[in-house]
Amino acid sequence: PQSPGGAPPPPDTKPGHFWVTLTRSGLSTLEVQQLYASSLSLPSHKDVGASGLKDKHAVATQTFSVPHYSKGLGRKLTESEVREASPGTVLGVAECSKKIRRNYHTSNEFVVVLRGCAPPPG
């Protein structure tokens, strides 16, 4: 089953990965993955899962999967460490046995807001 808006399916609550849903802007999906990897001592940004790519300049809500175990630290990560490493506003953290993979969602949802615009004269 899919979540509203084409998000990944709901997590299964089994350990393996933290699924972190956050809202952010000014960072691309790749940059968020790189920040998680460096902050949590993961070997590669590829260890951080994301279903799709979001616009760097948009206010975007996206779910990432972060493995429970950090090879660089040699131990399990805590939920609060993952929350602290999150570059944006964390909306929720859940546990799941699966890593989020590219195209794990079925659709995207967009709301376009124009600011600082004026109607044409006349």
PDB file of C-alpha atoms in Angstrom:
ATOM      1  CA  PRO A   1       0.000   0.000   0.000  1.00  0.00           C
ATOM      2  CA  GLN A   2       1.118   3.532  -0.756  1.00  0.00           C
ATOM      3  CA  SER A   3       0.899   6.541   1.515  1.00  0.00           C
ATOM      4  CA  PRO A   4      -0.902   9.709   0.373  1.00  0.00           C
ATOM      5  CA  GLY A   5       1.011  11.787  -2.159  1.00  0.00           C
ATOM      6  CA  GLY A   6       2.956   8.828  -3.528  1.00  0.00           C
ATOM      7  CA  ALA A   7       5.263   8.617  -0.513  1.00  0.00           C
ATOM      8  CA  PRO A   8       7.015   5.337   0.290  1.00  0.00           C
ATOM      9  CA  PRO A   9       4.804   2.670   1.891  1.00  0.00           C
ATOM     10  CA  PRO A  10       4.496   2.844   5.668  1.00  0.00           C
ATOM     11  CA  PRO A  11       7.511   1.437   7.546  1.00  0.00           C
ATOM     12  CA  ASP A  12       7.167  -2.056   9.023  1.00  0.00           C
ATOM     13  CA  THR A  13       8.550  -1.065  12.498  1.00  0.00           C
ATOM     14  CA  LYS A  14      11.315  -3.717  12.358  1.00  0.00           C
ATOM     15  CA  PRO A  15      14.872  -2.560  13.055  1.00  0.00           C
ATOM     16  CA  GLY A  16      17.437  -1.970  10.337  1.00  0.00           C
ATOM     17  CA  HIS A  17      16.873   1.605   9.234  1.00  0.00           C
ATOM     18  CA  PHE A  18      15.501   4.851  10.595  1.00  0.00           C
ATOM     19  CA  TRP A  19      13.027   6.428   8.186  1.00  0.00           C
ATOM     20  CA  VAL A  20      13.290  10.180   8.706  1.00  0.00           C
ATOM     21  CA  THR A  21      10.696  12.487   7.184  1.00  0.00           C
ATOM     22  CA  LEU A  22      11.855  16.081   7.069  1.00  0.00           C
ATOM     23  CA  THR A  23      11.070  19.407   5.471  1.00  0.00           C
ATOM     24  CA  ARG A  24      13.981  21.375   4.071  1.00  0.00           C
ATOM     25  CA  SER A  25      15.055  23.926   1.479  1.00  0.00           C
ATOM     26  CA  GLY A  26      18.372  25.071   0.051  1.00  0.00           C
ATOM     27  CA  LEU A  27      19.716  21.507  -0.176  1.00  0.00           C
ATOM     28  CA  SER A  28      19.385  18.913  -2.909  1.00  0.00           C
ATOM     29  CA  THR A  29      18.545  15.291  -2.137  1.00  0.00           C
ATOM     30  CA  LEU A  30      22.191  14.333  -2.784  1.00  0.00           C
ATOM     31  CA  GLU A  31      23.439  17.062  -0.420  1.00  0.00           C
ATOM     32  CA  VAL A  32      21.132  15.775   2.345  1.00  0.00           C
ATOM     33  CA  GLN A  33      22.439  12.241   1.793  1.00  0.00           C
ATOM     34  CA  GLN A  34      26.030  13.512   1.954  1.00  0.00           C
ATOM     35  CA  LEU A  35      25.325  15.453   5.165  1.00  0.00           C
ATOM     36  CA  TYR A  36      23.831  12.388   6.860  1.00  0.00           C
ATOM     37  CA  ALA A  37      26.789  10.241   5.756  1.00  0.00           C
ATOM     38  CA  SER A  38      29.419  12.659   7.035  1.00  0.00           C
ATOM     39  CA  SER A  39      27.579  13.545  10.265  1.00  0.00           C
ATOM     40  CA  LEU A  40      26.895   9.909  11.187  1.00  0.00           C
ATOM     41  CA  SER A  41      30.206   8.394   9.971  1.00  0.00           C
ATOM     42  CA  LEU A  42      28.607   6.272   7.271  1.00  0.00           C
ATOM     43  CA  PRO A  43      30.959   4.943   4.563  1.00  0.00           C
ATOM     44  CA  SER A  44      29.047   6.574   1.697  1.00  0.00           C
ATOM     45  CA  HIS A  45      26.110   8.846   0.932  1.00  0.00           C
ATOM     46  CA  LYS A  46      24.713   5.807  -0.922  1.00  0.00           C
ATOM     47  CA  ASP A  47      24.032   4.210   2.466  1.00  0.00           C
ATOM     48  CA  VAL A  48      21.309   6.845   2.947  1.00  0.00           C
ATOM     49  CA  GLY A  49      18.183   5.946   1.004  1.00  0.00           C
ATOM     50  CA  ALA A  50      15.892   8.347  -0.843  1.00  0.00           C
ATOM     51  CA  SER A  51      13.034   7.548  -3.184  1.00  0.00           C
ATOM     52  CA  GLY A  52      13.363  10.453  -5.581  1.00  0.00           C
ATOM     53  CA  LEU A  53      15.030  13.785  -6.181  1.00  0.00           C
ATOM     54  CA  LYS A  54      13.646  17.051  -4.810  1.00  0.00           C
ATOM     55  CA  ASP A  55      14.359  20.575  -5.986  1.00  0.00           C
ATOM     56  CA  LYS A  56      17.113  22.332  -4.040  1.00  0.00           C
ATOM     57  CA  HIS A  57      15.245  25.640  -4.135  1.00  0.00           C
ATOM     58  CA  ALA A  58      11.849  24.317  -3.091  1.00  0.00           C
ATOM     59  CA  VAL A  59      10.475  23.817   0.380  1.00  0.00           C
ATOM     60  CA  ALA A  60      10.442  20.036   0.107  1.00  0.00           C
ATOM     61  CA  THR A  61       9.193  17.257   2.362  1.00  0.00           C
ATOM     62  CA  GLN A  62      11.043  14.001   1.824  1.00  0.00           C
ATOM     63  CA  THR A  63      11.691  10.723   3.629  1.00  0.00           C
ATOM     64  CA  PHE A  64      15.216   9.313   3.917  1.00  0.00           C
ATOM     65  CA  SER A  65      16.356   5.984   5.324  1.00  0.00           C
ATOM     66  CA  VAL A  66      19.438   5.949   7.530  1.00  0.00           C
ATOM     67  CA  PRO A  67      20.976   2.621   8.612  1.00  0.00           C
ATOM     68  CA  HIS A  68      20.891   1.812  12.320  1.00  0.00           C
ATOM     69  CA  TYR A  69      24.565   0.809  12.328  1.00  0.00           C
ATOM     70  CA  SER A  70      27.439   3.213  11.649  1.00  0.00           C
ATOM     71  CA  LYS A  71      30.544   1.379  10.450  1.00  0.00           C
ATOM     72  CA  GLY A  72      32.631   4.499  11.082  1.00  0.00           C
ATOM     73  CA  LEU A  73      31.526   4.681  14.724  1.00  0.00           C
ATOM     74  CA  GLY A  74      31.428   0.891  15.151  1.00  0.00           C
ATOM     75  CA  ARG A  75      28.030   0.946  16.875  1.00  0.00           C
ATOM     76  CA  LYS A  76      24.298   1.400  16.496  1.00  0.00           C
ATOM     77  CA  LEU A  77      23.017   4.925  16.067  1.00  0.00           C
ATOM     78  CA  THR A  78      20.335   6.331  18.316  1.00  0.00           C
ATOM     79  CA  GLU A  79      17.203   8.039  17.101  1.00  0.00           C
ATOM     80  CA  SER A  80      18.291  11.289  18.737  1.00  0.00           C
ATOM     81  CA  GLU A  81      21.651  11.187  16.885  1.00  0.00           C
ATOM     82  CA  VAL A  82      19.793  10.795  13.604  1.00  0.00           C
ATOM     83  CA  ARG A  83      17.404  13.623  14.510  1.00  0.00           C
ATOM     84  CA  GLU A  84      20.341  15.902  15.409  1.00  0.00           C
ATOM     85  CA  ALA A  85      22.071  15.129  12.094  1.00  0.00           C
ATOM     86  CA  SER A  86      18.943  15.992  10.121  1.00  0.00           C
ATOM     87  CA  PRO A  87      19.299  19.133   7.983  1.00  0.00           C
ATOM     88  CA  GLY A  88      15.809  20.519   8.295  1.00  0.00           C
ATOM     89  CA  THR A  89      12.678  20.173  10.371  1.00  0.00           C
ATOM     90  CA  VAL A  90      12.086  16.547  11.347  1.00  0.00           C
ATOM     91  CA  LEU A  91       8.424  15.642  10.990  1.00  0.00           C
ATOM     92  CA  GLY A  92       8.811  12.049  12.128  1.00  0.00           C
ATOM     93  CA  VAL A  93      11.140   9.097  12.618  1.00  0.00           C
ATOM     94  CA  ALA A  94      10.103   5.455  12.255  1.00  0.00           C
ATOM     95  CA  GLU A  95      11.948   2.149  12.109  1.00  0.00           C
ATOM     96  CA  CYS A  96      11.874  -0.176   9.123  1.00  0.00           C
ATOM     97  CA  SER A  97      13.779  -3.253   7.987  1.00  0.00           C
ATOM     98  CA  LYS A  98      14.072  -1.832   4.462  1.00  0.00           C
ATOM     99  CA  LYS A  99      16.206   0.882   2.933  1.00  0.00           C
ATOM    100  CA  ILE A 100      14.282   3.371   0.804  1.00  0.00           C
ATOM    101  CA  ARG A 101      15.313   2.956  -2.819  1.00  0.00           C
ATOM    102  CA  ARG A 102      15.000   5.121  -5.915  1.00  0.00           C
ATOM    103  CA  ASN A 103      11.476   5.071  -7.383  1.00  0.00           C
ATOM    104  CA  TYR A 104      10.023   3.478  -4.235  1.00  0.00           C
ATOM    105  CA  HIS A 105       7.091   5.883  -4.540  1.00  0.00           C
ATOM    106  CA  THR A 106       4.321   5.911  -7.136  1.00  0.00           C
ATOM    107  CA  SER A 107       3.851   9.639  -7.703  1.00  0.00           C
ATOM    108  CA  ASN A 108       4.882  13.140  -6.717  1.00  0.00           C
ATOM    109  CA  GLU A 109       2.755  15.955  -5.385  1.00  0.00           C
ATOM    110  CA  PHE A 110       3.535  19.625  -5.988  1.00  0.00           C
ATOM    111  CA  VAL A 111       2.121  22.903  -4.766  1.00  0.00           C
ATOM    112  CA  VAL A 112       3.496  25.930  -6.597  1.00  0.00           C
ATOM    113  CA  VAL A 113       3.472  29.215  -4.687  1.00  0.00           C
ATOM    114  CA  LEU A 114       4.522  32.439  -6.412  1.00  0.00           C
ATOM    115  CA  ARG A 115       5.782  35.217  -4.172  1.00  0.00           C
ATOM    116  CA  GLY A 116       6.727  38.784  -4.969  1.00  0.00           C
ATOM    117  CA  CYS A 117       4.728  38.836  -8.197  1.00  0.00           C
ATOM    118  CA  ALA A 118       2.494  41.587  -9.450  1.00  0.00           C
ATOM    119  CA  PRO A 119      -0.238  41.322 -12.073  1.00  0.00           C
ATOM    120  CA  PRO A 120       0.653  42.764 -15.451  1.00  0.00           C
ATOM    121  CA  PRO A 121      -0.325  46.426 -15.916  1.00  0.00           C
ATOM    122  CA  GLY A 122      -3.626  47.195 -17.584  1.00  0.00           C
TER     123      GLY A 122
END
